[in-house]
Each structure stands twice: as structure tokens, then as C-alpha cells.
PDB file of C-alpha atoms in Angstrom:
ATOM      1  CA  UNK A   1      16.606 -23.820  23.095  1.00 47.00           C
ATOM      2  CA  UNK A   2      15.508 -21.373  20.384  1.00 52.00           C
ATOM      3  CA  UNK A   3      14.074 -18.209  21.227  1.00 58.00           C
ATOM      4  CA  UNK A   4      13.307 -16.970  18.043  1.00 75.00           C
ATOM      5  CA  UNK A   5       9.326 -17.089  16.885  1.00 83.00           C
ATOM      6  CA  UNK A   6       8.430 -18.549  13.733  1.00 96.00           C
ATOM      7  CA  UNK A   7       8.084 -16.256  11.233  1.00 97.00           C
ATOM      8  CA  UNK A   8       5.092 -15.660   8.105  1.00 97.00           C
ATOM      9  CA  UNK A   9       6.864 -14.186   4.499  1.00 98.00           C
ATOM     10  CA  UNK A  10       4.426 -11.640   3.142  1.00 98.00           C
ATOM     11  CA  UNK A  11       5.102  -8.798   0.195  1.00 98.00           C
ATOM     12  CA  UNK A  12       3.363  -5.725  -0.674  1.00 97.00           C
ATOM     13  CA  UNK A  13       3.361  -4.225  -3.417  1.00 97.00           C
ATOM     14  CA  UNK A  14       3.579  -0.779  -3.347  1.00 96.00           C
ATOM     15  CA  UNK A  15       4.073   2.750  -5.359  1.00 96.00           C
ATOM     16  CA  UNK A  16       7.061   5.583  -4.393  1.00 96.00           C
ATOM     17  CA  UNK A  17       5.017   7.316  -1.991  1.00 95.00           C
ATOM     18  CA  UNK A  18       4.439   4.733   0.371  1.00 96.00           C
ATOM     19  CA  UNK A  19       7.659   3.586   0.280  1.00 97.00           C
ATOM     20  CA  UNK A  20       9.400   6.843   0.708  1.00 97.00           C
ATOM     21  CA  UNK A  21       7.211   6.416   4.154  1.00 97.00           C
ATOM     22  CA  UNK A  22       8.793   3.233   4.496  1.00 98.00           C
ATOM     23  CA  UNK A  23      11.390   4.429   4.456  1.00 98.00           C
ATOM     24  CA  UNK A  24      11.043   7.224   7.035  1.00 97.00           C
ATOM     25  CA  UNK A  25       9.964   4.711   9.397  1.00 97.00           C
ATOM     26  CA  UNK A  26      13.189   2.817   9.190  1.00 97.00           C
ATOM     27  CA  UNK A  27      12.266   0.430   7.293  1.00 98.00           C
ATOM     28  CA  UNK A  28       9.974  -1.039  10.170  1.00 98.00           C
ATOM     29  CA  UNK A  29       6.748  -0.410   9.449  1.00 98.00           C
ATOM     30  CA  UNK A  30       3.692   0.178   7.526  1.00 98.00           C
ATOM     31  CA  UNK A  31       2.504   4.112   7.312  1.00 97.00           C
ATOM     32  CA  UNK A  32      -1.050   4.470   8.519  1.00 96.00           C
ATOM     33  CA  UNK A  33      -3.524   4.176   6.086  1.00 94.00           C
ATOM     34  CA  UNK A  34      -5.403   7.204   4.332  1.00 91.00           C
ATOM     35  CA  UNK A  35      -9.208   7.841   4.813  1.00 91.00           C
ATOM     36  CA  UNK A  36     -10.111   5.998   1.516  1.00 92.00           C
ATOM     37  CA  UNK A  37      -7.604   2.524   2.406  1.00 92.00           C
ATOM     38  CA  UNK A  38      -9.720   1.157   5.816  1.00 96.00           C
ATOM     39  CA  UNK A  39      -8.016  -1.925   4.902  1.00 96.00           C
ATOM     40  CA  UNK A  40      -4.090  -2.760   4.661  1.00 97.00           C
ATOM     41  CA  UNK A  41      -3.080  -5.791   2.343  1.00 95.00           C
ATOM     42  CA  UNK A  42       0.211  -7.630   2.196  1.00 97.00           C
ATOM     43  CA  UNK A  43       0.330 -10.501  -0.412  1.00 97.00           C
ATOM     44  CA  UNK A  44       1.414 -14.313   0.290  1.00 96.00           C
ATOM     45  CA  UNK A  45       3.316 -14.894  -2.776  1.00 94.00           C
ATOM     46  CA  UNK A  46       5.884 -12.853  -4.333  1.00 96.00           C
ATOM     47  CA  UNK A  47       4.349 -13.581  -8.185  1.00 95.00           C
ATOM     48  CA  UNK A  48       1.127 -12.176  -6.759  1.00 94.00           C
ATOM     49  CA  UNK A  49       3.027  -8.847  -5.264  1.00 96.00           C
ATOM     50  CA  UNK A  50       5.160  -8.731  -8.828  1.00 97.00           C
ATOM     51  CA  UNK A  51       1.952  -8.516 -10.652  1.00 95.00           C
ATOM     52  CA  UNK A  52       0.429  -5.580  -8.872  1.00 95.00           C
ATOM     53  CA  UNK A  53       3.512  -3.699  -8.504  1.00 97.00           C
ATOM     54  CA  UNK A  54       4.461  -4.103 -12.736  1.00 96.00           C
ATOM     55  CA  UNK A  55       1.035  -3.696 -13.465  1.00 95.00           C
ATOM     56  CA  UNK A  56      -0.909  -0.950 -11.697  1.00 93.00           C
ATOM     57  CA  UNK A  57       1.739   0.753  -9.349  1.00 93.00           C
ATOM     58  CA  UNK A  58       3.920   1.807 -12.731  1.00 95.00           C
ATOM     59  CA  UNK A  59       0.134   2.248 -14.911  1.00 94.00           C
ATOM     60  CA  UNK A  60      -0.801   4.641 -11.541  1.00 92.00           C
ATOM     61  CA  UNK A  61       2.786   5.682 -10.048  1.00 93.00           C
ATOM     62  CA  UNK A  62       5.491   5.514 -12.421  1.00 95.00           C
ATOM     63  CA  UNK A  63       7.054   2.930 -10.533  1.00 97.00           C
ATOM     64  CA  UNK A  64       6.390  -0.029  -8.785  1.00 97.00           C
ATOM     65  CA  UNK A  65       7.841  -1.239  -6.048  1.00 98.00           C
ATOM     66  CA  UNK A  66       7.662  -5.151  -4.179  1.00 98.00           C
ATOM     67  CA  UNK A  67       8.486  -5.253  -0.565  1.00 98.00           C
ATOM     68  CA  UNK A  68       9.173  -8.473   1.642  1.00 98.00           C
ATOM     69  CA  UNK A  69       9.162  -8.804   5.363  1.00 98.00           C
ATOM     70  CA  UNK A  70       8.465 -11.116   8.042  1.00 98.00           C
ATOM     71  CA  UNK A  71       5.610 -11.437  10.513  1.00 98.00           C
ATOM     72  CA  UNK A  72       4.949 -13.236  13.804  1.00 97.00           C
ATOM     73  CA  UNK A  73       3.283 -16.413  12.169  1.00 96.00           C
ATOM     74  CA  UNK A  74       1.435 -16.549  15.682  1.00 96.00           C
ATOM     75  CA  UNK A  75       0.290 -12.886  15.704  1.00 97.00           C
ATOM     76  CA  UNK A  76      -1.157 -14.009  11.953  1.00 96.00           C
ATOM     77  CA  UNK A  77      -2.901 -16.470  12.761  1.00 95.00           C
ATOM     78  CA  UNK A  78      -5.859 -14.361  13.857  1.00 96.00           C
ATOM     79  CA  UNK A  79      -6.619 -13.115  10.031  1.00 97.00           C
ATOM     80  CA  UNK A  80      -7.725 -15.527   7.456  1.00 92.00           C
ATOM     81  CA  UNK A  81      -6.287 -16.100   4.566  1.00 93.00           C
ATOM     82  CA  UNK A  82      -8.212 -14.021   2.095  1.00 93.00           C
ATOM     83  CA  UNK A  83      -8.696 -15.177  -2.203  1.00 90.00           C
ATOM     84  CA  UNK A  84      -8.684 -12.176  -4.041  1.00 83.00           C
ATOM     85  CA  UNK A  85      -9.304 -14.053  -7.071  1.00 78.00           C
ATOM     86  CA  UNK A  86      -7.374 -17.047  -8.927  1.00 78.00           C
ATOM     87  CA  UNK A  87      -6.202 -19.477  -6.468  1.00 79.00           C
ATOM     88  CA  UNK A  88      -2.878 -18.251  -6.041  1.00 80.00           C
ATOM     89  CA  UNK A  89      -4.064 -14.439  -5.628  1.00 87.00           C
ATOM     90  CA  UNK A  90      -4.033 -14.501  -1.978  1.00 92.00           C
ATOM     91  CA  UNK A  91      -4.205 -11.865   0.835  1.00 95.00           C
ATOM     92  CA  UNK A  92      -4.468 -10.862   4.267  1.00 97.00           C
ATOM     93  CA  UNK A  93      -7.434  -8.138   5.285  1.00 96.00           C
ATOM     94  CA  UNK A  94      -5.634  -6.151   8.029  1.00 97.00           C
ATOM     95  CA  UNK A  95      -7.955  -3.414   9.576  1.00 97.00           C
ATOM     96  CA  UNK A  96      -6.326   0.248   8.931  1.00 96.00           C
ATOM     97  CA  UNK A  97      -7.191   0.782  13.085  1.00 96.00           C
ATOM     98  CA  UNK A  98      -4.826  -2.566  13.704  1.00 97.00           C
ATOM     99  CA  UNK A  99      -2.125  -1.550  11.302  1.00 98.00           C
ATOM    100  CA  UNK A 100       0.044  -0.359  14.752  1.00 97.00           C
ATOM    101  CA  UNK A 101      -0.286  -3.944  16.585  1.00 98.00           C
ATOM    102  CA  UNK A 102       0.266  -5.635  13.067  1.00 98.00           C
ATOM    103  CA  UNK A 103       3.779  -3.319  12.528  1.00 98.00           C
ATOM    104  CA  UNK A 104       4.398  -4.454  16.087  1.00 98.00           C
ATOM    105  CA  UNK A 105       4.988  -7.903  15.170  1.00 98.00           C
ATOM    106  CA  UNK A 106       7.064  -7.335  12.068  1.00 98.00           C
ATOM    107  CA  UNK A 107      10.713  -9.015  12.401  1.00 97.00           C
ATOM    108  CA  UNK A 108      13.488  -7.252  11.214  1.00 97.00           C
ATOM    109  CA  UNK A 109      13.157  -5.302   8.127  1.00 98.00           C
ATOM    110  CA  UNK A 110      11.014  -4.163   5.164  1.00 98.00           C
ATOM    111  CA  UNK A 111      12.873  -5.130   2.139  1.00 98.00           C
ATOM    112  CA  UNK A 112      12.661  -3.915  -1.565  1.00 98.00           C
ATOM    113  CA  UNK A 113      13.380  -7.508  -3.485  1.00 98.00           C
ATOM    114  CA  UNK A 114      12.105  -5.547  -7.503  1.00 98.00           C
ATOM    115  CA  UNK A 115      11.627  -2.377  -9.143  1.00 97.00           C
ATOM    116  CA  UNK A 116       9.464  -1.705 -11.698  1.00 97.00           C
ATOM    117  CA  UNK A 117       9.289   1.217 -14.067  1.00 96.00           C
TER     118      UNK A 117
END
């Protein structure tokens, strides 16, 4: 029998700051979100992610930064799917006071799959 939990990909897409907190956390988990971000959103498709972290992280930040990791699919389950726009641009709307219980559920680690500058 297989103990593991089935697991939900999701990326973020993220500048040098946050992931310099990433970083510090062990590449674990999320940093809590500032006054202004009430909402944290990972991506579900690495084009998506690629997009925002070329685009407006290096425009904003210099440098651009996509992230993978892997979520209880169960945990999940409890936040809809969210379309940001086109029918591929989709997200999850996590709640900055749930961002602890969400980084709770991530499996293994945060991982930096491109670099953009």
C-alpha cells in the first residue's frame, strides 16, 4: 500500500526578493504576504508562470524568477480554480491569513525550473 498523497504541480512566478525569502525558509514555504498582497497566487501551468516572470518580474525586478512545487491535491481541493484571463491563464486565490495552512501542505521542495533577466 502507498502512503504517499497525491500531489497538485503549481508555479509562481516570482521576483529576487521573494525568493531570497524562499530561500531563507528552506526552500519550504511561501513568505507571508505584505499589507498590499491579501491574496497569494500560484499558477497551474508553467507557460502561464514563464510569462509573468519574463514579462513583469524582469520589467519591475530585474529578474524573474519561476518556481515549481507540489501541493496536497486534497488540501486544494477547497479553492477553485480561478481564470485570470485567456483560458489557459489560470490561478488559485489563496487568502494571505491561510498562506501558513497552505505552506503546510507543500511536499518537498520549492524549486527554481527558469531565470529570467
Amino acid at each position: 500500500m502507498n502512503s504517499r498523497r497525491a500531489t497538485t504541480t503549481l508555479w509562481r512566478p516570482t521576483g529576487p526578493e521573494e525568493l531570497a525569502l524562499v530561500r531563507e525558509l528552506g526552500w519550504r514555504a511561501w513568505p507571508p504576504r505584505l499589507p498590499e498582497q491579501p491574496i497569494f497566487y500560484p499558477v497551474l501551468n508553467e507557460d502561464y508562470a514563464i510569462r509573468i516572470a519574463r514579462d513583469w518580474n524582469v520589467r519591475h525586478s530585474g529578474a524573474g524568477f519561476v518556481t515549481r512545487f507540489e501541493v496536497e491535491s486534497d488540501f486544494l481541493s477547497r479553492y477553485p480554480v480561478q481564470q485570470a484571463g485567456g483560458r489557459t491563464i489560470l490561478e488559485l486565490w489563496i487568502p494571505a491569513e491561510e498562506l501558513d495552512d497552505f505552506n503546510a501542505h507543500i511536499v518537498g521542495e520549492i524549486q527554481v525550473v527558469h531565470e529570467f533577466h
